[in-house]
Amino acid sequence: MELFNEYSSMAGSQDFGKSRLRLASRERIHTSLSRIAAYSTRIETNQVKAVGYGEAGRYVLAEGITRDMLLTIYDVNTSQAVLLRPSKELGGAMEKRIAETVRKRRMGNLEMRAIGLQENDARLLACVGRLHSLLKAQLVEVDLFGNEMRHIAFDTRQGMCYDLLLLDRIYRPHELANAERPEDFEKRRSELEFV
């Protein structure tokens, strides 16, 4: 289900970025860290990772998503994925490099998901639109803004995102509230690095 038109219309509204924006065809389900840790690899802030099902475990874990963003690009036909966690604007050269990675892996039937970005960072948000048109992908999930940290497990077999339960239990109210100061996040901002 393509959500880009709905996302674009909301992006033009006055309330955009003031509260959590959640667009998806269904609610995200959860999984426990202890259940999938042995079959997982991790992606950290400022990294790009290209994986296929079975290459480096079934799941890619993105823990502690706050002011950065997890952007997944997944090929439904081949179970190949390119995941990135930018903390600052990508720039044209990086977007072209990501598109080239997608082309080299022969990814064609693409789905995109954008998760995180607690700040309304217009420059970082613009990369979602540019990559959407550059790759001709379908935007199938948007979960942006708000004040809660997100822990995500991306399944390379099914192309789905799960809420990751780090403590193997449902989180209590306000347990995921972001306590990181903006100046501490600013120190972690850097260009993307392929891993």
PDB file of C-alpha atoms in Angstrom:
ATOM      1  CA  MET A   1       0.000   0.000   0.000  1.00  0.00           C
ATOM      2  CA  GLU A   2       1.625   3.253  -1.184  1.00  0.00           C
ATOM      3  CA  LEU A   3       1.486   5.966   1.488  1.00  0.00           C
ATOM      4  CA  PHE A   4       3.611   8.669  -0.129  1.00  0.00           C
ATOM      5  CA  ASN A   5       0.664  10.807  -1.283  1.00  0.00           C
ATOM      6  CA  GLU A   6      -0.869  10.740   2.194  1.00  0.00           C
ATOM      7  CA  TYR A   7       2.531  11.510   3.728  1.00  0.00           C
ATOM      8  CA  SER A   8       3.087  14.410   1.306  1.00  0.00           C
ATOM      9  CA  SER A   9      -0.299  15.949   2.060  1.00  0.00           C
ATOM     10  CA  MET A  10       0.399  15.755   5.802  1.00  0.00           C
ATOM     11  CA  ALA A  11       3.867  17.242   5.313  1.00  0.00           C
ATOM     12  CA  GLY A  12       2.228  20.408   4.022  1.00  0.00           C
ATOM     13  CA  SER A  13      -0.003  20.867   7.073  1.00  0.00           C
ATOM     14  CA  GLN A  14       0.704  23.270   9.951  1.00  0.00           C
ATOM     15  CA  ASP A  15       0.689  20.490  12.549  1.00  0.00           C
ATOM     16  CA  PHE A  16       3.339  18.423  10.762  1.00  0.00           C
ATOM     17  CA  GLY A  17       6.153  17.510  13.151  1.00  0.00           C
ATOM     18  CA  LYS A  18       4.354  18.606  16.324  1.00  0.00           C
ATOM     19  CA  SER A  19       3.096  15.141  17.250  1.00  0.00           C
ATOM     20  CA  ARG A  20       3.853  11.556  16.313  1.00  0.00           C
ATOM     21  CA  LEU A  21       2.995  10.631  12.725  1.00  0.00           C
ATOM     22  CA  ARG A  22       2.158   6.974  12.155  1.00  0.00           C
ATOM     23  CA  LEU A  23       1.107   5.753   8.708  1.00  0.00           C
ATOM     24  CA  ALA A  24       1.007   2.035   8.029  1.00  0.00           C
ATOM     25  CA  SER A  25      -1.306  -0.591   6.657  1.00  0.00           C
ATOM     26  CA  ARG A  26      -1.305  -2.391  10.024  1.00  0.00           C
ATOM     27  CA  GLU A  27       0.006  -2.081  13.560  1.00  0.00           C
ATOM     28  CA  ARG A  28       3.599  -3.102  14.122  1.00  0.00           C
ATOM     29  CA  ILE A  29       3.962  -6.253  16.212  1.00  0.00           C
ATOM     30  CA  HIS A  30       6.775  -6.876  18.677  1.00  0.00           C
ATOM     31  CA  THR A  31       9.466  -9.459  19.263  1.00  0.00           C
ATOM     32  CA  SER A  32      11.891 -10.089  22.116  1.00  0.00           C
ATOM     33  CA  LEU A  33      15.624  -9.552  21.834  1.00  0.00           C
ATOM     34  CA  SER A  34      16.433 -12.913  23.438  1.00  0.00           C
ATOM     35  CA  ARG A  35      14.367 -14.676  20.781  1.00  0.00           C
ATOM     36  CA  ILE A  36      16.176 -13.226  17.758  1.00  0.00           C
ATOM     37  CA  ALA A  37      19.622 -12.100  19.011  1.00  0.00           C
ATOM     38  CA  ALA A  38      21.403 -15.197  17.685  1.00  0.00           C
ATOM     39  CA  TYR A  39      20.069 -14.528  14.159  1.00  0.00           C
ATOM     40  CA  SER A  40      20.782 -10.796  14.080  1.00  0.00           C
ATOM     41  CA  THR A  41      23.214  -8.114  13.063  1.00  0.00           C
ATOM     42  CA  ARG A  42      23.103  -4.465  14.154  1.00  0.00           C
ATOM     43  CA  ILE A  43      23.019  -1.098  12.456  1.00  0.00           C
ATOM     44  CA  GLU A  44      24.213   1.943  14.384  1.00  0.00           C
ATOM     45  CA  THR A  45      23.619   5.653  13.851  1.00  0.00           C
ATOM     46  CA  ASN A  46      25.425   7.015  10.749  1.00  0.00           C
ATOM     47  CA  GLN A  47      25.724   3.613   9.063  1.00  0.00           C
ATOM     48  CA  VAL A  48      24.453   2.100   5.808  1.00  0.00           C
ATOM     49  CA  LYS A  49      24.128  -1.657   5.575  1.00  0.00           C
ATOM     50  CA  ALA A  50      23.212  -3.751   2.511  1.00  0.00           C
ATOM     51  CA  VAL A  51      22.049  -7.262   3.408  1.00  0.00           C
ATOM     52  CA  GLY A  52      20.120 -10.132   1.952  1.00  0.00           C
ATOM     53  CA  TYR A  53      18.156 -12.816   3.714  1.00  0.00           C
ATOM     54  CA  GLY A  54      20.632 -15.349   5.092  1.00  0.00           C
ATOM     55  CA  GLU A  55      23.761 -13.229   4.508  1.00  0.00           C
ATOM     56  CA  ALA A  56      24.277 -11.912   8.044  1.00  0.00           C
ATOM     57  CA  GLY A  57      21.393 -13.349   9.989  1.00  0.00           C
ATOM     58  CA  ARG A  58      17.717 -12.864   9.429  1.00  0.00           C
ATOM     59  CA  TYR A  59      17.256  -9.650  11.436  1.00  0.00           C
ATOM     60  CA  VAL A  60      18.891  -6.230  11.491  1.00  0.00           C
ATOM     61  CA  LEU A  61      18.547  -4.509  14.866  1.00  0.00           C
ATOM     62  CA  ALA A  62      18.380  -0.726  15.246  1.00  0.00           C
ATOM     63  CA  GLU A  63      18.386   0.185  18.910  1.00  0.00           C
ATOM     64  CA  GLY A  64      17.854   3.616  20.424  1.00  0.00           C
ATOM     65  CA  ILE A  65      16.410   5.474  17.432  1.00  0.00           C
ATOM     66  CA  THR A  66      15.757   9.039  18.632  1.00  0.00           C
ATOM     67  CA  ARG A  67      16.632  12.122  16.611  1.00  0.00           C
ATOM     68  CA  ASP A  68      18.158  10.041  13.825  1.00  0.00           C
ATOM     69  CA  MET A  69      16.081   7.995  11.389  1.00  0.00           C
ATOM     70  CA  LEU A  70      15.994   4.387  10.242  1.00  0.00           C
ATOM     71  CA  LEU A  71      15.218   4.212   6.535  1.00  0.00           C
ATOM     72  CA  THR A  72      14.747   0.743   5.062  1.00  0.00           C
ATOM     73  CA  ILE A  73      14.680  -0.089   1.360  1.00  0.00           C
ATOM     74  CA  TYR A  74      13.555  -3.654   0.721  1.00  0.00           C
ATOM     75  CA  ASP A  75      13.118  -5.674  -2.475  1.00  0.00           C
ATOM     76  CA  VAL A  76      10.073  -7.897  -2.151  1.00  0.00           C
ATOM     77  CA  ASN A  77      11.209 -10.227  -4.947  1.00  0.00           C
ATOM     78  CA  THR A  78      14.757 -11.004  -3.785  1.00  0.00           C
ATOM     79  CA  SER A  79      14.684 -10.328   0.000  1.00  0.00           C
ATOM     80  CA  GLN A  80      17.556  -7.854  -0.409  1.00  0.00           C
ATOM     81  CA  ALA A  81      17.628  -4.741   1.776  1.00  0.00           C
ATOM     82  CA  VAL A  82      19.544  -1.516   2.175  1.00  0.00           C
ATOM     83  CA  LEU A  83      19.153   0.065   5.600  1.00  0.00           C
ATOM     84  CA  LEU A  84      20.455   3.450   6.649  1.00  0.00           C
ATOM     85  CA  ARG A  85      20.455   5.455   9.873  1.00  0.00           C
ATOM     86  CA  PRO A  86      21.252   9.040   8.920  1.00  0.00           C
ATOM     87  CA  SER A  87      21.612  11.737  11.557  1.00  0.00           C
ATOM     88  CA  LYS A  88      22.106  14.555   9.058  1.00  0.00           C
ATOM     89  CA  GLU A  89      21.241  15.416   5.472  1.00  0.00           C
ATOM     90  CA  LEU A  90      22.461  12.824   2.970  1.00  0.00           C
ATOM     91  CA  GLY A  91      23.486  14.965   0.019  1.00  0.00           C
ATOM     92  CA  GLY A  92      23.295  14.095  -3.664  1.00  0.00           C
ATOM     93  CA  ALA A  93      26.477  11.995  -3.789  1.00  0.00           C
ATOM     94  CA  MET A  94      25.334   9.723  -0.942  1.00  0.00           C
ATOM     95  CA  GLU A  95      21.848   9.347  -2.432  1.00  0.00           C
ATOM     96  CA  LYS A  96      23.403   8.319  -5.746  1.00  0.00           C
ATOM     97  CA  ARG A  97      25.669   5.836  -3.956  1.00  0.00           C
ATOM     98  CA  ILE A  98      22.647   4.302  -2.207  1.00  0.00           C
ATOM     99  CA  ALA A  99      20.810   4.103  -5.558  1.00  0.00           C
ATOM    100  CA  GLU A 100      23.886   2.444  -7.107  1.00  0.00           C
ATOM    101  CA  THR A 101      23.984  -0.104  -4.258  1.00  0.00           C
ATOM    102  CA  VAL A 102      20.315  -0.892  -4.891  1.00  0.00           C
ATOM    103  CA  ARG A 103      21.001  -1.296  -8.631  1.00  0.00           C
ATOM    104  CA  LYS A 104      24.046  -3.546  -8.107  1.00  0.00           C
ATOM    105  CA  ARG A 105      22.040  -5.841  -5.842  1.00  0.00           C
ATOM    106  CA  ARG A 106      19.380  -6.093  -8.591  1.00  0.00           C
ATOM    107  CA  MET A 107      16.637  -4.740  -6.386  1.00  0.00           C
ATOM    108  CA  GLY A 108      13.538  -3.744  -8.355  1.00  0.00           C
ATOM    109  CA  ASN A 109      10.242  -4.127  -6.470  1.00  0.00           C
ATOM    110  CA  LEU A 110      11.038  -1.756  -3.596  1.00  0.00           C
ATOM    111  CA  GLU A 111       9.325  -0.885  -0.335  1.00  0.00           C
ATOM    112  CA  MET A 112      10.531   1.928   1.934  1.00  0.00           C
ATOM    113  CA  ARG A 113       9.979   2.504   5.643  1.00  0.00           C
ATOM    114  CA  ALA A 114      10.941   5.630   7.621  1.00  0.00           C
ATOM    115  CA  ILE A 115      11.113   5.406  11.424  1.00  0.00           C
ATOM    116  CA  GLY A 116      12.348   7.807  14.111  1.00  0.00           C
ATOM    117  CA  LEU A 117      13.352  11.447  13.648  1.00  0.00           C
ATOM    118  CA  GLN A 118      12.044  12.991  16.836  1.00  0.00           C
ATOM    119  CA  GLU A 119      12.963  16.450  15.577  1.00  0.00           C
ATOM    120  CA  ASN A 120      11.263  17.967  12.564  1.00  0.00           C
ATOM    121  CA  ASP A 121      14.505  18.118  10.580  1.00  0.00           C
ATOM    122  CA  ALA A 122      13.330  19.269   7.140  1.00  0.00           C
ATOM    123  CA  ARG A 123      16.692  18.543   5.473  1.00  0.00           C
ATOM    124  CA  LEU A 124      16.738  14.951   6.699  1.00  0.00           C
ATOM    125  CA  LEU A 125      13.057  14.486   5.861  1.00  0.00           C
ATOM    126  CA  ALA A 126      13.671  15.676   2.308  1.00  0.00           C
ATOM    127  CA  CYS A 127      15.855  12.615   1.662  1.00  0.00           C
ATOM    128  CA  VAL A 128      12.776  10.394   2.078  1.00  0.00           C
ATOM    129  CA  GLY A 129      11.083  12.135  -0.832  1.00  0.00           C
ATOM    130  CA  ARG A 130      14.195  12.234  -2.996  1.00  0.00           C
ATOM    131  CA  LEU A 131      15.019   8.545  -2.464  1.00  0.00           C
ATOM    132  CA  HIS A 132      11.351   7.651  -3.018  1.00  0.00           C
ATOM    133  CA  SER A 133      11.387   9.236  -6.467  1.00  0.00           C
ATOM    134  CA  LEU A 134      14.973   8.249  -7.328  1.00  0.00           C
ATOM    135  CA  LEU A 135      14.382   4.563  -6.547  1.00  0.00           C
ATOM    136  CA  LYS A 136      10.717   4.455  -7.614  1.00  0.00           C
ATOM    137  CA  ALA A 137       9.934   2.747  -4.311  1.00  0.00           C
ATOM    138  CA  GLN A 138       6.646   2.463  -2.470  1.00  0.00           C
ATOM    139  CA  LEU A 139       6.504   4.139   0.936  1.00  0.00           C
ATOM    140  CA  VAL A 140       4.715   1.531   3.072  1.00  0.00           C
ATOM    141  CA  GLU A 141       5.394   2.715   6.638  1.00  0.00           C
ATOM    142  CA  VAL A 142       6.044   6.075   8.275  1.00  0.00           C
ATOM    143  CA  ASP A 143       6.608   6.384  12.028  1.00  0.00           C
ATOM    144  CA  LEU A 144       8.112   9.799  12.732  1.00  0.00           C
ATOM    145  CA  PHE A 145       8.372  12.392  15.493  1.00  0.00           C
ATOM    146  CA  GLY A 146       7.050  12.010  19.023  1.00  0.00           C
ATOM    147  CA  ASN A 147       9.225  11.826  22.144  1.00  0.00           C
ATOM    148  CA  GLU A 148       9.732   8.069  22.490  1.00  0.00           C
ATOM    149  CA  MET A 149      12.857   6.137  21.651  1.00  0.00           C
ATOM    150  CA  ARG A 150      12.286   3.286  19.216  1.00  0.00           C
ATOM    151  CA  HIS A 151      13.998  -0.099  19.102  1.00  0.00           C
ATOM    152  CA  ILE A 152      13.357  -1.844  15.776  1.00  0.00           C
ATOM    153  CA  ALA A 153      14.096  -5.296  14.384  1.00  0.00           C
ATOM    154  CA  PHE A 154      13.948  -5.481  10.583  1.00  0.00           C
ATOM    155  CA  ASP A 155      13.184  -8.943   9.176  1.00  0.00           C
ATOM    156  CA  THR A 156      15.096  -9.499   5.910  1.00  0.00           C
ATOM    157  CA  ARG A 157      12.991 -12.527   5.050  1.00  0.00           C
ATOM    158  CA  GLN A 158       9.604 -10.814   5.218  1.00  0.00           C
ATOM    159  CA  GLY A 159      10.591  -7.169   4.873  1.00  0.00           C
ATOM    160  CA  MET A 160       8.777  -6.242   8.080  1.00  0.00           C
ATOM    161  CA  CYS A 161       9.699  -4.086  11.049  1.00  0.00           C
ATOM    162  CA  TYR A 162       9.035  -5.270  14.587  1.00  0.00           C
ATOM    163  CA  ASP A 163       9.126  -3.312  17.832  1.00  0.00           C
ATOM    164  CA  LEU A 164      12.094  -4.814  19.642  1.00  0.00           C
ATOM    165  CA  LEU A 165      11.629  -5.585  23.333  1.00  0.00           C
ATOM    166  CA  LEU A 166      15.138  -5.259  24.771  1.00  0.00           C
ATOM    167  CA  LEU A 167      14.043  -6.416  28.226  1.00  0.00           C
ATOM    168  CA  ASP A 168      11.836  -9.255  26.901  1.00  0.00           C
ATOM    169  CA  ARG A 169       8.701  -7.587  28.235  1.00  0.00           C
ATOM    170  CA  ILE A 170       6.260  -4.865  27.206  1.00  0.00           C
ATOM    171  CA  TYR A 171       7.553  -1.410  28.121  1.00  0.00           C
ATOM    172  CA  ARG A 172       5.933   0.537  30.948  1.00  0.00           C
ATOM    173  CA  PRO A 173       4.479   4.026  30.357  1.00  0.00           C
ATOM    174  CA  HIS A 174       7.229   6.629  29.769  1.00  0.00           C
ATOM    175  CA  GLU A 175       9.948   3.969  29.855  1.00  0.00           C
ATOM    176  CA  LEU A 176      10.901   4.804  26.272  1.00  0.00           C
ATOM    177  CA  ALA A 177      10.946   8.587  26.790  1.00  0.00           C
ATOM    178  CA  ASN A 178      14.046  10.063  25.176  1.00  0.00           C
ATOM    179  CA  ALA A 179      16.407  11.412  27.851  1.00  0.00           C
ATOM    180  CA  GLU A 180      19.264  12.324  25.470  1.00  0.00           C
ATOM    181  CA  ARG A 181      20.043  16.032  25.391  1.00  0.00           C
ATOM    182  CA  PRO A 182      20.044  17.713  21.951  1.00  0.00           C
ATOM    183  CA  GLU A 183      23.670  18.811  22.387  1.00  0.00           C
ATOM    184  CA  ASP A 184      24.743  15.201  23.028  1.00  0.00           C
ATOM    185  CA  PHE A 185      23.032  14.126  19.833  1.00  0.00           C
ATOM    186  CA  GLU A 186      24.728  16.958  17.917  1.00  0.00           C
ATOM    187  CA  LYS A 187      28.094  15.488  18.910  1.00  0.00           C
ATOM    188  CA  ARG A 188      27.105  12.136  17.361  1.00  0.00           C
ATOM    189  CA  ARG A 189      26.037  13.588  13.997  1.00  0.00           C
ATOM    190  CA  SER A 190      28.259  12.642  11.074  1.00  0.00           C
ATOM    191  CA  GLU A 191      28.197  11.469   7.494  1.00  0.00           C
ATOM    192  CA  LEU A 192      26.953   7.994   6.622  1.00  0.00           C
ATOM    193  CA  GLU A 193      29.448   5.155   6.430  1.00  0.00           C
ATOM    194  CA  PHE A 194      28.908   1.883   4.529  1.00  0.00           C
ATOM    195  CA  VAL A 195      29.528  -1.163   6.738  1.00  0.00           C
TER     196      VAL A 195
END
